[in-house]
The first five atom37 places (N, CA, C, CB, O) and aatype in JSON, in Angstrom:
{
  "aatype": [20, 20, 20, 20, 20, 20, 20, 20, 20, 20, 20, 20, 20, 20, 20, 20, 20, 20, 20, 20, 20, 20, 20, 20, 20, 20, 20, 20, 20, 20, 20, 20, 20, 20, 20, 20, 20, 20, 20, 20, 20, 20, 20, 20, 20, 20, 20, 20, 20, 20, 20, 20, 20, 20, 20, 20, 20, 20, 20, 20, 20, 20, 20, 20, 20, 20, 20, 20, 20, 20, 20, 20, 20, 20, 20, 20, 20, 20, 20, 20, 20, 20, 20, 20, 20, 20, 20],
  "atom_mask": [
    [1, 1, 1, 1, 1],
    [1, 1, 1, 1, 1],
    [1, 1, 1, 1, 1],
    [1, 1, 1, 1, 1],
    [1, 1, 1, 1, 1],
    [1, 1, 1, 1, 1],
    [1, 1, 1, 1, 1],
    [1, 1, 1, 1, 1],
    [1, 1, 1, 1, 1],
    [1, 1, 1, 1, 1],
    [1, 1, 1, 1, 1],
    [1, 1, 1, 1, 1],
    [1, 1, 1, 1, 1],
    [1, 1, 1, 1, 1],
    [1, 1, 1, 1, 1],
    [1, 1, 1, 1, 1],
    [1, 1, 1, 1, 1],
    [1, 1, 1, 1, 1],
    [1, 1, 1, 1, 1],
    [1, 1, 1, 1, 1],
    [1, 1, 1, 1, 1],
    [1, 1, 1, 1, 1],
    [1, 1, 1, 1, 1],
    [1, 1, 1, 1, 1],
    [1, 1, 1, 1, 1],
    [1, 1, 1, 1, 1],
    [1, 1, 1, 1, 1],
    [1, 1, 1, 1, 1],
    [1, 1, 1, 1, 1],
    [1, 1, 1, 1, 1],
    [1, 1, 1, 1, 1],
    [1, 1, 1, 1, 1],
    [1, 1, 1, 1, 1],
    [1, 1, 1, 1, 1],
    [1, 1, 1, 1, 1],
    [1, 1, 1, 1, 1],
    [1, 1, 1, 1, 1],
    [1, 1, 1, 1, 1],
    [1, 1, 1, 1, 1],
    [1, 1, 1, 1, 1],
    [1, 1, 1, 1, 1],
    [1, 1, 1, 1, 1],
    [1, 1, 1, 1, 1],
    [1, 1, 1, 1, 1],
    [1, 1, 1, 1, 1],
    [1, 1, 1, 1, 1],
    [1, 1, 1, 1, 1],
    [1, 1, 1, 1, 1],
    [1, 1, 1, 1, 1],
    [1, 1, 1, 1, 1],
    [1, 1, 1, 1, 1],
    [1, 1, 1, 1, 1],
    [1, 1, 1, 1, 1],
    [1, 1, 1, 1, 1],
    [1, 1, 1, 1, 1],
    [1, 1, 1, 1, 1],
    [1, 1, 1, 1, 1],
    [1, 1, 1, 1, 1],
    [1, 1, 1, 1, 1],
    [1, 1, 1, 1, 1],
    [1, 1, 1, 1, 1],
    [1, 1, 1, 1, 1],
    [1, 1, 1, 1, 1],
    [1, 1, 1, 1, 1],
    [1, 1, 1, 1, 1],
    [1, 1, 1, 1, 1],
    [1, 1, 1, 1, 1],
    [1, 1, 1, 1, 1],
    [1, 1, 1, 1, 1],
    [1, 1, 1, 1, 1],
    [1, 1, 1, 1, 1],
    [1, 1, 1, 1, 1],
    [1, 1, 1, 1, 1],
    [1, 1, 1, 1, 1],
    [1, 1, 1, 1, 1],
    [1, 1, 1, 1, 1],
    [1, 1, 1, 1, 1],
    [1, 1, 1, 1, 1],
    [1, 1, 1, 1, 1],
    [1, 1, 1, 1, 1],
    [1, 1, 1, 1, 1],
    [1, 1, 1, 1, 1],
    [1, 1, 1, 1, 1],
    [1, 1, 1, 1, 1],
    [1, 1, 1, 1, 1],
    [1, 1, 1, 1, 1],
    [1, 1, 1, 1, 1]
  ],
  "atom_positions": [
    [[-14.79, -37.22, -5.18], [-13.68, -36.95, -4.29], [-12.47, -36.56, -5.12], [-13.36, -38.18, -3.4], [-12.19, -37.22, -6.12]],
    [[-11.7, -35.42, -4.73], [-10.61, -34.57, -5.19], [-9.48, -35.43, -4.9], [-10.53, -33.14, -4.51], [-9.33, -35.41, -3.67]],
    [[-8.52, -36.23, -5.49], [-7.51, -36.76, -4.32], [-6.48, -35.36, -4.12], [-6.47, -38.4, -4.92], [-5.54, -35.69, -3.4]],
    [[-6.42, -34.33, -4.41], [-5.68, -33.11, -4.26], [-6.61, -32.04, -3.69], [-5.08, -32.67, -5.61], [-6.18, -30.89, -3.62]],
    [[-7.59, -32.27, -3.35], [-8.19, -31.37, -2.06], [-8.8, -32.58, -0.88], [-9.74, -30.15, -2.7], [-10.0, -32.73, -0.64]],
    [[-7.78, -33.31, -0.3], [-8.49, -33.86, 0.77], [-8.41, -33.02, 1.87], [-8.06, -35.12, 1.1], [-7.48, -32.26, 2.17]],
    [[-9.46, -33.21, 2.45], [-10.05, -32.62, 3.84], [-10.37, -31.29, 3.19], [-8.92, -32.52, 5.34], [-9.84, -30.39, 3.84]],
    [[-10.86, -30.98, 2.42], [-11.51, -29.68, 2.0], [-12.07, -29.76, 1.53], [-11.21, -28.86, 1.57], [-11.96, -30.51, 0.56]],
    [[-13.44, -28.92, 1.83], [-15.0, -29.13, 1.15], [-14.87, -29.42, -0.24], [-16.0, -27.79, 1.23], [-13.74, -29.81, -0.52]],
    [[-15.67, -29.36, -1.2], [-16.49, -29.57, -2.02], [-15.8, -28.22, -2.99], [-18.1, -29.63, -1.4], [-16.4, -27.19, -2.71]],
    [[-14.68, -27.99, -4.04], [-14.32, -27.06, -4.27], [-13.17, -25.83, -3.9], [-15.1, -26.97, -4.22], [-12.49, -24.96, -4.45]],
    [[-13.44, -26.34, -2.69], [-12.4, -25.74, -1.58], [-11.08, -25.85, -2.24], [-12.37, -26.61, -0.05], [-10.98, -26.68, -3.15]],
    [[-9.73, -24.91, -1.84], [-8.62, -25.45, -2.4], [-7.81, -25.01, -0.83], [-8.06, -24.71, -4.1], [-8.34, -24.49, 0.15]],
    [[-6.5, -25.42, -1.01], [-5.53, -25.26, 0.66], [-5.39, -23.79, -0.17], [-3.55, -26.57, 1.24], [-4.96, -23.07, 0.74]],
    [[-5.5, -22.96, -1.31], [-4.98, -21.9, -1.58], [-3.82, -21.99, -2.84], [-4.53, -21.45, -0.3], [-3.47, -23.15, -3.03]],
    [[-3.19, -21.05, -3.68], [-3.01, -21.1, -4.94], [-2.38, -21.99, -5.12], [-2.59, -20.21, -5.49], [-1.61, -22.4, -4.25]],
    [[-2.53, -22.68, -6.48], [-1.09, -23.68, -6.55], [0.19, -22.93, -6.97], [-1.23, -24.96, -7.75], [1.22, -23.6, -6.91]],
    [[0.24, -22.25, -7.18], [1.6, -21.33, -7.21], [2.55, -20.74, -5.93], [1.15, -20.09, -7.87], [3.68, -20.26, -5.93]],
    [[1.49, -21.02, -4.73], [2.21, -20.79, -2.98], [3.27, -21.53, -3.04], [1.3, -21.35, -1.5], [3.39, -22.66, -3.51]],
    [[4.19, -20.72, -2.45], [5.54, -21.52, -2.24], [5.63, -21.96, -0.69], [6.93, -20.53, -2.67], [5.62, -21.09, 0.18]],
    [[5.73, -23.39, -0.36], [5.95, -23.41, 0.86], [7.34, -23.93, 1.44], [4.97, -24.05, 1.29], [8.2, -24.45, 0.72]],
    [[7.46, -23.78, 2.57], [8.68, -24.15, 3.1], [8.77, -25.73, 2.65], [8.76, -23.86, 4.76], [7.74, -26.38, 2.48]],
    [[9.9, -26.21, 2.5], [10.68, -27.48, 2.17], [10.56, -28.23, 3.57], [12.37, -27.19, 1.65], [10.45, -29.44, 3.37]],
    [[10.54, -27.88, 5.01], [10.78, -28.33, 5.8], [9.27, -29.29, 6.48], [11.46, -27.27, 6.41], [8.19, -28.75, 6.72]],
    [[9.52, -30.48, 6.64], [8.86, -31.45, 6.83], [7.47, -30.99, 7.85], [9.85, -32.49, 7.33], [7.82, -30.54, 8.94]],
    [[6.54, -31.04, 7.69], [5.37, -30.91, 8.27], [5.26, -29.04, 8.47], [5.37, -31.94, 9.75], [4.48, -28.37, 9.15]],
    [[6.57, -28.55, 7.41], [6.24, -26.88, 8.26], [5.05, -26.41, 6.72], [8.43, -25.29, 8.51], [5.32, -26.85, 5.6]],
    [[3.96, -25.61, 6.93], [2.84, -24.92, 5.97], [3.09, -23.91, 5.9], [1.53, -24.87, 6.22], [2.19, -23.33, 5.29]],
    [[4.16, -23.04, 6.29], [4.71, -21.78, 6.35], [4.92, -21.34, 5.15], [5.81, -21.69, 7.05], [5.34, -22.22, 4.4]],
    [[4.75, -19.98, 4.55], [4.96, -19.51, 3.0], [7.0, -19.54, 3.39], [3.9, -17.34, 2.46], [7.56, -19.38, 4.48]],
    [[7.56, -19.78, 2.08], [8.52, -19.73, 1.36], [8.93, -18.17, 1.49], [8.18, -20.29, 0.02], [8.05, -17.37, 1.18]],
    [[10.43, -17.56, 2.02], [10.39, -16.79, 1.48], [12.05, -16.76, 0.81], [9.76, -15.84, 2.27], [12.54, -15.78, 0.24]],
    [[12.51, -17.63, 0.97], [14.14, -18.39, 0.75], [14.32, -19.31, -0.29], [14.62, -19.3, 1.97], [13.42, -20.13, -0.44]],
    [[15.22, -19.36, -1.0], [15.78, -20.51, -2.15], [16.86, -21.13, -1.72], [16.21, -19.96, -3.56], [17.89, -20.49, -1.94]],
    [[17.06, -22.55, -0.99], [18.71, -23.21, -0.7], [18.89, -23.62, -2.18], [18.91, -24.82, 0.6], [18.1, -24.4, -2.71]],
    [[19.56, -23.27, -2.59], [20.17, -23.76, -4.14], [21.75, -24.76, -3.6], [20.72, -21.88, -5.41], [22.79, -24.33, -3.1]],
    [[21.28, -26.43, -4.01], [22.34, -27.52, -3.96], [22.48, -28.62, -4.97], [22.18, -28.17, -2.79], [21.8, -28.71, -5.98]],
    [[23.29, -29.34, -4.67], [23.18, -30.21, -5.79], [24.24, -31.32, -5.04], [23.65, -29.46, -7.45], [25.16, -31.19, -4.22]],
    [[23.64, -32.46, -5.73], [24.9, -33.87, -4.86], [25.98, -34.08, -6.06], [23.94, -35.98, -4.46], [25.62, -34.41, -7.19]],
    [[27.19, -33.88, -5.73], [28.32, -33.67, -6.64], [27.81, -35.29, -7.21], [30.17, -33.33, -5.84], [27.62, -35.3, -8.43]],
    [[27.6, -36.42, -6.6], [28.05, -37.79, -6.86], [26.73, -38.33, -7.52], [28.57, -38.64, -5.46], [26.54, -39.55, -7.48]],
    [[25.79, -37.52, -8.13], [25.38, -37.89, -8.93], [24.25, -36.48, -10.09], [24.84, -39.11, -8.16], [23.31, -36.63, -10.87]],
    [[24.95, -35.36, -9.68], [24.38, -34.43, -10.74], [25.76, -33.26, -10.91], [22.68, -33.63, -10.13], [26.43, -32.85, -9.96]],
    [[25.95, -32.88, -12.28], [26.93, -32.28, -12.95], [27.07, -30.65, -11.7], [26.35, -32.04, -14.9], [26.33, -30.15, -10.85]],
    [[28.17, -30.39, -12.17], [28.25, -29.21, -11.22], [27.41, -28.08, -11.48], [29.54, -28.71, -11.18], [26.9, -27.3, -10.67]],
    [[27.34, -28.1, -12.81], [26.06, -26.2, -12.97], [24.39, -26.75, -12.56], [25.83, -25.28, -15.53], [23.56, -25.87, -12.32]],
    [[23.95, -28.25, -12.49], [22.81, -28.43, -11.63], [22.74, -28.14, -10.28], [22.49, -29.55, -11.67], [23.3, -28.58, -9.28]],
    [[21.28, -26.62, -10.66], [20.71, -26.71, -8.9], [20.03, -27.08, -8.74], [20.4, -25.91, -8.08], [19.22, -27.13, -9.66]],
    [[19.63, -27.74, -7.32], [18.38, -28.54, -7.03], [17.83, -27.18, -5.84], [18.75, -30.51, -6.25], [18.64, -26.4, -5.34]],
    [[16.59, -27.14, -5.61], [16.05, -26.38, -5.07], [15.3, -26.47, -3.62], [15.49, -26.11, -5.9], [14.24, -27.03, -3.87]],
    [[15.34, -26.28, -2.74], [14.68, -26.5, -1.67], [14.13, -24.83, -1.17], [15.72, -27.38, -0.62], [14.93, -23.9, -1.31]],
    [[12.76, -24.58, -0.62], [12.27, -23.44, -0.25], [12.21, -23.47, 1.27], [11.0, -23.2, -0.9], [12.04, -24.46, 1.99]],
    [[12.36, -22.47, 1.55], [12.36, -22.06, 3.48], [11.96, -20.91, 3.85], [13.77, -22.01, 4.28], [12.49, -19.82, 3.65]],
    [[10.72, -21.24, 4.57], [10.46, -19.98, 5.72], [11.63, -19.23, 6.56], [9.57, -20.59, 6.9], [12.77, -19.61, 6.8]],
    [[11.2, -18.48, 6.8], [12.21, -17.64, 8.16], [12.56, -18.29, 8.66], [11.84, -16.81, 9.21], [13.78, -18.44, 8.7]],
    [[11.56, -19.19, 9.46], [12.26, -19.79, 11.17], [12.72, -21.55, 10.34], [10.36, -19.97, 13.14], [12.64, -22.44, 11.19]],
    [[13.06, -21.98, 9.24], [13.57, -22.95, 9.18], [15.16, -22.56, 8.02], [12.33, -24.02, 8.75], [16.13, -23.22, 7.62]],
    [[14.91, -21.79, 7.93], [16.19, -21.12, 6.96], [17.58, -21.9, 7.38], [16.44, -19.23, 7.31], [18.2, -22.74, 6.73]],
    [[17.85, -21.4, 8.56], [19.06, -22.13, 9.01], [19.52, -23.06, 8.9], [19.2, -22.24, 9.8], [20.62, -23.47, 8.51]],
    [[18.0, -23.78, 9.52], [18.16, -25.85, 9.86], [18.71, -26.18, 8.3], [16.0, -27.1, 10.26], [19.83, -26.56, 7.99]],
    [[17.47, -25.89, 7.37], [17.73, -26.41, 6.4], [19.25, -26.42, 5.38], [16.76, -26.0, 5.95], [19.63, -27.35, 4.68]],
    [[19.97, -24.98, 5.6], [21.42, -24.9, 5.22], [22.01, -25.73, 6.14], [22.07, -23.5, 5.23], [22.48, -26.7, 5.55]],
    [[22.2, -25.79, 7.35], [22.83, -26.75, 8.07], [22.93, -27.82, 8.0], [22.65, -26.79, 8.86], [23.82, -28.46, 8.56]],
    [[21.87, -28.39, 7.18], [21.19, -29.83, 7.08], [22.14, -30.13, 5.59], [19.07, -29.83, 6.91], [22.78, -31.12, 5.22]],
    [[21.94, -28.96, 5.03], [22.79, -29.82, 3.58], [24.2, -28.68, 3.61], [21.57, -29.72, 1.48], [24.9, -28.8, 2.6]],
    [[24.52, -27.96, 4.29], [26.21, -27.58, 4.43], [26.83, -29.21, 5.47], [26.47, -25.5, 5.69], [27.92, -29.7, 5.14]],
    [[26.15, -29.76, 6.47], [26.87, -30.68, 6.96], [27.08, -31.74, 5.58], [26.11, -31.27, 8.32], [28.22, -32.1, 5.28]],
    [[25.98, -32.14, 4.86], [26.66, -33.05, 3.85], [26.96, -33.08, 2.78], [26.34, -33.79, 3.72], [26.89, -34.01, 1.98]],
    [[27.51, -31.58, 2.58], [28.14, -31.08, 1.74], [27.44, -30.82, 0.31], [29.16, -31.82, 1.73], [28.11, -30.8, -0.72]],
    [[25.94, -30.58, 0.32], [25.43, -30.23, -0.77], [25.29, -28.47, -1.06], [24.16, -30.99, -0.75], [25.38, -28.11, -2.23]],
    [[25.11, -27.63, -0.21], [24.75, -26.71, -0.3], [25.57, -26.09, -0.79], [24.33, -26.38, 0.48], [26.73, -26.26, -0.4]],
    [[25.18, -24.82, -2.17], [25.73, -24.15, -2.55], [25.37, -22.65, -2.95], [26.06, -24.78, -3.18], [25.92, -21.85, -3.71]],
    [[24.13, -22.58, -2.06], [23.78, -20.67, -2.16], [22.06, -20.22, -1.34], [23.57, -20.11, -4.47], [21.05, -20.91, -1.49]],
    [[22.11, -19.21, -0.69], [20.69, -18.93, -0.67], [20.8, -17.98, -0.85], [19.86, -19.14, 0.25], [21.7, -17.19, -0.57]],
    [[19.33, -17.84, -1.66], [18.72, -16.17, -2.04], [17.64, -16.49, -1.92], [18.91, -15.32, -3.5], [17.16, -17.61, -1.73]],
    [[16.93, -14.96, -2.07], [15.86, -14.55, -1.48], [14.56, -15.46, -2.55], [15.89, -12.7, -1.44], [15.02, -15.79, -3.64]],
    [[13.47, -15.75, -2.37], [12.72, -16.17, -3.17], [12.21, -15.3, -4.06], [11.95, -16.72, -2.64], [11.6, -15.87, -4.96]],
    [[12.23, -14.25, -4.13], [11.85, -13.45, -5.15], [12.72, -13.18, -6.12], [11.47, -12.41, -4.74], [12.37, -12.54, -7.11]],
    [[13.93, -13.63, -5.97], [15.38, -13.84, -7.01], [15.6, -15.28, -7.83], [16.85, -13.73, -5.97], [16.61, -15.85, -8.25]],
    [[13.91, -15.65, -7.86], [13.71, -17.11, -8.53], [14.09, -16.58, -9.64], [12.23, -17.95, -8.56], [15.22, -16.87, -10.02]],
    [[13.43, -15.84, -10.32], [13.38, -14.95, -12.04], [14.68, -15.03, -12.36], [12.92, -13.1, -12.16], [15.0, -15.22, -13.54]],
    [[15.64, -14.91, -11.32], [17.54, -14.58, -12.21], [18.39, -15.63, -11.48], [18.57, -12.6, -11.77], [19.54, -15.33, -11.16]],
    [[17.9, -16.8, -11.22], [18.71, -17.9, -10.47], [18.65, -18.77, -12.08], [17.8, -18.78, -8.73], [19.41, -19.07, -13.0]],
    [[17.22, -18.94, -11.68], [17.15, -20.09, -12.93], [17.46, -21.44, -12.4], [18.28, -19.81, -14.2], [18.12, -22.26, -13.04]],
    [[17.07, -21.62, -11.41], [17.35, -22.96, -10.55], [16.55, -23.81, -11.26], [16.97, -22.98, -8.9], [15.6, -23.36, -11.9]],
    [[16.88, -25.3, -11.21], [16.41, -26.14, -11.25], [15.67, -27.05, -9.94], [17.21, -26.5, -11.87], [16.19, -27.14, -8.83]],
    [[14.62, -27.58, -10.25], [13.89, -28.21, -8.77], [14.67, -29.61, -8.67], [11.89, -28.53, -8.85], [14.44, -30.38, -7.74]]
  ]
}
């Protein structure tokens, strides 16, 4: 038994480990967004922390950390290469 392929056959994988998926809780949706944030009150200001988002959760998720004041940028996920974010 795989403990990183449960519920999939014998070999089976959910698909690459390099898929980016959405950040948003129970969503399997590919990634196509970077929220780049960081919590002032306990990481320096040039740390980003990274969260990924589908289309249809893009919003929630800025909303979710502009209300508590973490958020500080989104770009596109394919602008991983020149962010240089940190996870």
């Amino acid at each position: 038994m795989n403990i990183f392929n449960l519920g999939g056959g014998a070999g089976e994988t959910a698909g690459p480990a390099s898929a980016a998926m959405c950040s948003r809780k129970a969503c399997r949706a590919d990634a196509s967004w970077q929220l780049l944030w960081n919590n002032p009150k306990i990481h320096t200001p040039d740390r980003r922390k990274v969260w990924l988002a589908c289309g249809g959760h893009k919003e929630w998720l800025e909303d979710y950390l502009q209300t508590r004041g973490l958020w500080k940028e989104t770009v596109p996920l394919d602008a991983a290469s020149t962010t240089g974010g940190n996870s």
